[in-house]
mmCIF file of C-alpha atoms in Angstrom:
data_model
loop_
_atom_site.group_PDB
_atom_site.id
_atom_site.type_symbol
_atom_site.label_atom_id
_atom_site.label_comp_id
_atom_site.label_asym_id
_atom_site.label_seq_id
_atom_site.Cartn_x
_atom_site.Cartn_y
_atom_site.Cartn_z
ATOM 1 C CA GLU N 207 -33.918 -16.576 -10.099
ATOM 2 C CA ALA N 208 -32.417 -12.882 -8.586
ATOM 3 C CA ALA N 209 -28.873 -12.209 -8.867
ATOM 4 C CA PRO N 210 -27.056 -11.878 -5.934
ATOM 5 C CA SER N 211 -26.712 -8.128 -4.506
ATOM 6 C CA ASN N 212 -22.886 -8.034 -5.374
ATOM 7 C CA VAL N 213 -23.518 -8.543 -9.315
ATOM 8 C CA THR N 214 -24.515 -6.796 -12.179
ATOM 9 C CA THR N 215 -27.090 -7.947 -14.311
ATOM 10 C CA LEU N 216 -26.766 -6.266 -18.122
ATOM 11 C CA HIS N 217 -29.488 -7.503 -20.480
ATOM 12 C CA GLY N 218 -29.556 -6.725 -24.432
ATOM 13 C CA ASP N 219 -28.353 -8.750 -27.765
ATOM 14 C CA ASP N 220 -25.570 -10.493 -25.245
ATOM 15 C CA TYR N 221 -26.705 -11.681 -21.625
ATOM 16 C CA GLN N 222 -23.542 -10.031 -19.147
ATOM 17 C CA GLU N 223 -23.808 -10.746 -15.511
ATOM 18 C CA LEU N 224 -20.757 -8.179 -14.041
ATOM 19 C CA SER N 225 -20.139 -8.578 -10.730
ATOM 20 C CA GLY N 226 -19.066 -4.819 -8.832
ATOM 21 C CA VAL N 227 -15.373 -4.829 -8.705
ATOM 22 C CA GLU N 228 -15.136 -5.667 -12.821
ATOM 23 C CA ILE N 229 -17.588 -2.547 -13.286
ATOM 24 C CA ALA N 230 -15.619 -0.769 -10.752
ATOM 25 C CA ILE N 231 -12.599 -1.961 -12.655
ATOM 26 C CA SER N 232 -13.294 -1.081 -16.248
ATOM 27 C CA ALA N 233 -14.875 2.087 -15.280
ATOM 28 C CA LEU N 234 -11.777 3.718 -13.298
ATOM 29 C CA LYS N 235 -11.155 6.992 -15.372
ATOM 30 C CA ASP N 236 -7.919 8.046 -13.148
ATOM 31 C CA GLU N 237 -5.252 7.518 -15.482
ATOM 32 C CA ARG N 238 -2.264 6.807 -12.533
ATOM 33 C CA LEU N 239 -5.011 3.898 -11.161
ATOM 34 C CA ALA N 240 -4.673 0.777 -12.134
ATOM 35 C CA VAL N 241 -5.443 -3.352 -12.350
ATOM 36 C CA ILE N 242 -2.493 -5.234 -14.489
ATOM 37 C CA GLY N 243 -3.235 -8.751 -15.495
ATOM 38 C CA ASP N 244 -6.330 -11.445 -15.482
ATOM 39 C CA GLU N 245 -4.721 -12.975 -12.252
ATOM 40 C CA ALA N 246 -4.738 -9.553 -10.273
ATOM 41 C CA LYS N 247 -7.963 -8.374 -11.953
ATOM 42 C CA GLN N 248 -9.793 -12.407 -10.849
ATOM 43 C CA GLY N 249 -7.964 -12.222 -7.390
ATOM 44 C CA LEU N 250 -10.304 -9.010 -6.622
ATOM 45 C CA ILE N 251 -13.446 -10.822 -7.788
ATOM 46 C CA ASP N 252 -12.633 -13.409 -5.515
ATOM 47 C CA ILE N 253 -12.155 -10.979 -3.292
ATOM 48 C CA ALA N 254 -15.557 -9.060 -3.447
ATOM 49 C CA ALA N 255 -17.305 -12.257 -3.549
ATOM 50 C CA HIS N 256 -16.038 -13.685 0.193
ATOM 51 C CA ASP N 257 -16.400 -10.000 1.221
ATOM 52 C CA LYS N 258 -19.283 -7.774 0.569
ATOM 53 C CA ASP N 259 -17.736 -4.343 2.347
ATOM 54 C CA PHE N 260 -14.753 -4.672 -0.438
ATOM 55 C CA ASP N 261 -15.299 -1.902 -2.628
ATOM 56 C CA LEU N 262 -12.709 -1.398 -5.280
ATOM 57 C CA MET N 263 -12.620 2.775 -5.250
ATOM 58 C CA SER N 264 -13.006 2.564 -1.372
ATOM 59 C CA PHE N 265 -9.607 0.721 -1.675
ATOM 60 C CA LEU N 266 -7.380 2.129 -3.787
ATOM 61 C CA ASN N 267 -8.006 5.522 -2.123
ATOM 62 C CA GLY N 268 -7.514 4.500 1.533
ATOM 63 C CA ALA N 269 -3.774 2.803 0.226
ATOM 64 C CA GLN N 270 -2.973 5.633 -1.240
ATOM 65 C CA ASP N 271 -3.496 7.382 1.496
ATOM 66 C CA ALA N 272 -1.979 5.519 3.550
ATOM 67 C CA PHE N 273 0.976 5.568 1.536
ATOM 68 C CA VAL N 274 2.258 9.573 2.101
ATOM 69 C CA ILE N 275 0.803 9.321 6.092
ATOM 70 C CA ILE N 276 3.099 6.402 6.109
ATOM 71 C CA VAL N 277 5.698 7.309 4.821
ATOM 72 C CA GLU N 278 6.288 10.877 6.282
ATOM 73 C CA ALA N 279 5.325 9.580 9.710
ATOM 74 C CA PHE N 280 8.070 6.771 9.295
ATOM 75 C CA GLY N 281 10.701 10.015 8.176
ATOM 76 C CA ALA N 282 9.540 12.843 10.983
ATOM 77 C CA ALA N 283 10.191 9.466 13.310
ATOM 78 C CA ASP N 284 6.991 9.601 13.979
ATOM 79 C CA LYS N 285 5.865 7.022 16.208
ATOM 80 C CA GLU N 286 2.316 7.291 18.227
ATOM 81 C CA THR N 287 1.716 7.955 14.175
ATOM 82 C CA LEU N 288 3.501 5.404 13.757
ATOM 83 C CA LYS N 289 1.936 3.091 16.232
ATOM 84 C CA GLY N 290 -1.358 2.998 15.453
ATOM 85 C CA LEU N 291 -1.310 2.019 12.434
ATOM 86 C CA LEU N 292 1.804 -0.807 12.526
ATOM 87 C CA ALA N 293 0.752 -4.661 12.992
ATOM 88 C CA GLU N 294 3.114 -4.844 15.931
ATOM 89 C CA PRO N 295 5.865 -6.782 14.806
ATOM 90 C CA VAL N 296 6.094 -3.861 12.233
ATOM 91 C CA PHE N 297 5.603 -1.084 14.575
ATOM 92 C CA ALA N 298 8.745 -2.999 16.254
ATOM 93 C CA ALA N 299 10.422 -2.561 12.747
ATOM 94 C CA PHE N 300 10.573 1.002 12.160
ATOM 95 C CA SER N 301 10.219 1.979 15.534
ATOM 96 C CA GLY N 302 13.953 0.334 15.455
ATOM 97 C CA ALA N 303 15.361 1.725 12.068
ATOM 98 C CA ILE N 304 14.359 5.416 13.862
ATOM 99 C CA GLU N 305 16.225 4.705 16.531
ATOM 100 C CA GLU N 306 19.697 3.684 14.612
ATOM 101 C CA ARG N 307 18.947 7.101 12.471
ATOM 102 C CA GLU N 308 18.890 9.063 15.707
ATOM 103 C CA LYS N 309 21.646 6.828 17.665
ATOM 104 C CA ALA N 310 23.735 8.285 14.678
ATOM 105 C CA GLY N 311 22.478 11.652 14.843
ATOM 106 C CA GLN N 312 20.715 12.204 11.769
ATOM 107 C CA ARG N 313 16.860 13.640 11.444
ATOM 108 C CA MET N 314 15.113 12.828 7.736
ATOM 109 C CA GLU N 315 12.888 15.742 6.670
ATOM 110 C CA THR N 316 10.153 13.061 3.767
ATOM 111 C CA GLU N 317 7.499 14.978 1.636
ATOM 112 C CA ILE N 318 5.454 13.252 -0.598
ATOM 113 C CA HIS N 319 4.467 15.420 -3.684
ATOM 114 C CA ALA N 320 1.863 13.746 -5.566
ATOM 115 C CA ILE N 321 1.096 9.637 -6.128
ATOM 116 C CA LYS N 322 1.678 9.267 -9.853
ATOM 117 C CA ARG N 323 0.935 5.939 -9.522
ATOM 118 C CA ALA N 324 -0.853 3.356 -7.882
ATOM 119 C CA GLU N 325 -1.249 -0.132 -9.133
ATOM 120 C CA ILE N 326 -2.633 -3.332 -7.702
ATOM 121 C CA ILE N 327 -0.970 -5.877 -9.913
ATOM 122 C CA ASP N 328 -2.068 -8.797 -7.975
ATOM 123 C CA ALA N 329 -4.832 -9.994 -5.490
ATOM 124 C CA LYS N 330 -5.247 -13.441 -4.234
ATOM 125 C CA LEU N 331 -7.831 -14.832 -1.408
ATOM 126 C CA ASP N 332 -5.641 -17.630 0.791
ATOM 127 C CA LYS N 333 -8.601 -18.808 3.032
ATOM 128 C CA LYS N 334 -10.371 -16.531 4.946
ATOM 129 C CA THR N 335 -6.742 -13.957 4.818
ATOM 130 C CA ALA N 336 -7.128 -11.550 1.281
ATOM 131 C CA PHE N 337 -3.951 -10.440 -0.334
ATOM 132 C CA VAL N 338 -3.729 -7.018 -2.813
ATOM 133 C CA THR N 339 0.002 -6.682 -3.608
ATOM 134 C CA MET N 340 0.139 -2.438 -4.484
ATOM 135 C CA ARG N 341 2.947 -0.559 -7.024
ATOM 136 C CA PHE N 342 3.292 3.274 -6.203
ATOM 137 C CA ILE N 343 5.242 5.900 -8.336
ATOM 138 C CA ALA N 344 5.582 8.567 -5.856
ATOM 139 C CA SER N 345 7.452 12.073 -5.962
ATOM 140 C CA GLU N 346 9.065 13.342 -3.002
ATOM 141 C CA THR N 347 11.541 15.208 -1.698
ATOM 142 C CA SER N 348 13.834 13.208 1.108
ATOM 143 C CA VAL N 349 16.263 14.983 2.736
ATOM 144 C CA THR N 350 18.963 13.434 5.531
ATOM 145 C CA TYR N 351 20.676 15.512 8.404
ATOM 146 C CA GLY N 352 23.808 15.069 10.142
ATOM 147 C CA GLU N 353 24.130 15.981 14.076
ATOM 148 C CA ASP N 354 25.102 19.658 12.892
ATOM 149 C CA ASP N 355 22.096 20.032 9.997
ATOM 150 C CA GLU N 356 24.848 19.627 7.579
ATOM 151 C CA ILE N 357 22.992 17.513 4.570
ATOM 152 C CA VAL N 358 24.307 13.727 4.694
ATOM 153 C CA SER N 359 21.751 12.466 1.682
ATOM 154 C CA GLY N 360 19.579 14.654 -0.620
ATOM 155 C CA HIS N 361 18.739 17.393 -0.960
ATOM 156 C CA PRO N 362 15.180 20.225 0.183
ATOM 157 C CA ASP N 363 15.105 21.785 -3.584
ATOM 158 C CA ALA N 364 15.197 18.451 -5.151
ATOM 159 C CA THR N 365 12.274 16.319 -5.979
ATOM 160 C CA THR N 366 12.933 12.591 -7.041
ATOM 161 C CA ASP N 367 10.410 9.787 -8.084
ATOM 162 C CA MET N 368 10.940 6.654 -5.560
ATOM 163 C CA ARG N 369 9.323 3.366 -5.922
ATOM 164 C CA ASP N 370 7.142 0.896 -3.924
ATOM 165 C CA MET N 371 5.684 -2.339 -3.847
ATOM 166 C CA TRP N 372 3.329 -3.145 -0.893
ATOM 167 C CA VAL N 373 1.663 -6.317 -0.162
ATOM 168 C CA PHE N 374 -2.268 -5.087 1.776
ATOM 169 C CA ALA N 375 -3.183 -8.355 3.377
ATOM 170 C CA ARG N 376 -6.784 -8.533 5.414
ATOM 171 C CA ASP N 377 -8.788 -11.397 7.664
ATOM 172 C CA ILE N 378 -12.283 -11.067 6.239
ATOM 173 C CA LYS N 379 -14.071 -12.952 8.920
ATOM 174 C CA SER N 380 -12.467 -10.224 11.007
ATOM 175 C CA SER N 381 -14.625 -7.570 11.783
ATOM 176 C CA ASP N 382 -11.613 -5.125 12.561
ATOM 177 C CA PRO N 383 -11.835 -3.133 8.283
ATOM 178 C CA ARG N 384 -8.269 -2.307 8.389
ATOM 179 C CA TRP N 385 -5.739 -3.522 6.071
ATOM 180 C CA LEU N 386 -3.036 -4.221 7.089
ATOM 181 C CA VAL N 387 0.909 -3.692 5.145
ATOM 182 C CA HIS N 388 1.600 -7.478 5.096
ATOM 183 C CA GLU N 389 4.959 -7.426 2.976
ATOM 184 C CA THR N 390 6.787 -5.253 1.268
ATOM 185 C CA LYS N 391 9.393 -6.108 -1.579
ATOM 186 C CA GLY N 392 12.541 -4.390 -2.878
ATOM 187 C CA ASP N 393 14.136 -6.927 -4.863
ATOM 188 C CA PHE N 394 13.801 -4.411 -8.340
ATOM 189 C CA GLU N 395 15.080 -1.503 -9.479
ATOM 190 C CA ASP N 396 14.378 2.106 -8.274
ATOM 191 C CA ASP N 397 13.133 0.484 -5.154
ATOM 192 C CA ASN N 398 12.590 3.278 -2.502
ATOM 193 C CA GLU N 399 15.610 2.456 0.066
ATOM 194 C CA SER N 400 14.867 4.606 2.479
ATOM 195 C CA ILE N 401 12.175 2.089 3.485
ATOM 196 C CA PRO N 402 12.590 -0.933 4.985
ATOM 197 C CA ASN N 403 11.902 -3.571 3.308
ATOM 198 C CA ALA N 404 10.429 -7.083 4.604
ATOM 199 C CA ASP N 405 7.852 -9.824 4.897
ATOM 200 C CA ALA N 406 5.423 -9.158 7.761
ATOM 201 C CA ALA N 407 5.272 -13.778 7.174
ATOM 202 C CA ASP N 408 9.086 -13.972 8.667
ATOM 203 C CA GLU N 409 9.146 -12.336 12.702
ATOM 204 C CA SER N 410 13.204 -12.190 12.209
ATOM 205 C CA ALA N 411 13.000 -9.975 8.832
ATOM 206 C CA SER N 412 12.945 -6.009 9.487
ATOM 207 C CA ILE N 413 9.326 -5.938 8.148
ATOM 208 C CA HIS N 414 6.522 -3.189 8.387
ATOM 209 C CA ALA N 415 2.997 -2.867 8.263
ATOM 210 C CA MET N 416 0.097 -0.228 7.190
ATOM 211 C CA SER N 417 -3.567 -0.025 7.366
ATOM 212 C CA ILE N 418 -5.995 1.353 5.430
ATOM 213 C CA ALA N 419 -9.095 2.711 7.745
#
């Protein structure tokens, strides 16, 4: 009987069947990328088994691209870009934070110089919804200016390391290929405090989401 299309069969002294995701995990050569822990690995295998279009490298690359876009767009108060990337309740939270900043007469400039580390630390399939938790470590320059262009926080010549933890979610039965950031977590040391922390399941919270094309 032929192996399923998402399984690669290896012949040799020992017979093994490895899923495409397992092969992709073991083949990660970029030291900036990692899948941490057996639960995360098993979760990715479960997701790929039920979503034939899931590709680990495409997900990782898309997540990193979206991370940069969302952080810089939030800093630039670019609501038009954010609206195309965020789920509605999440866009409302980001938009509200931008409006509060503007009411205070402040503006922010943020630039992500490099993503130093992008780790998948958890993954699971809950009924038809896939969840992937990622931890990002990136170098950035972020400056907040006041009404008279005085520096309120940060420095244009300073580069700092920031950390953020985001949970991406996708309905694997949907024809929409996008992953949305379902939750951002901040209960850890060195959290990036310039980005709202929230859970998309709690509509009363300050939440945000981000999509991967």
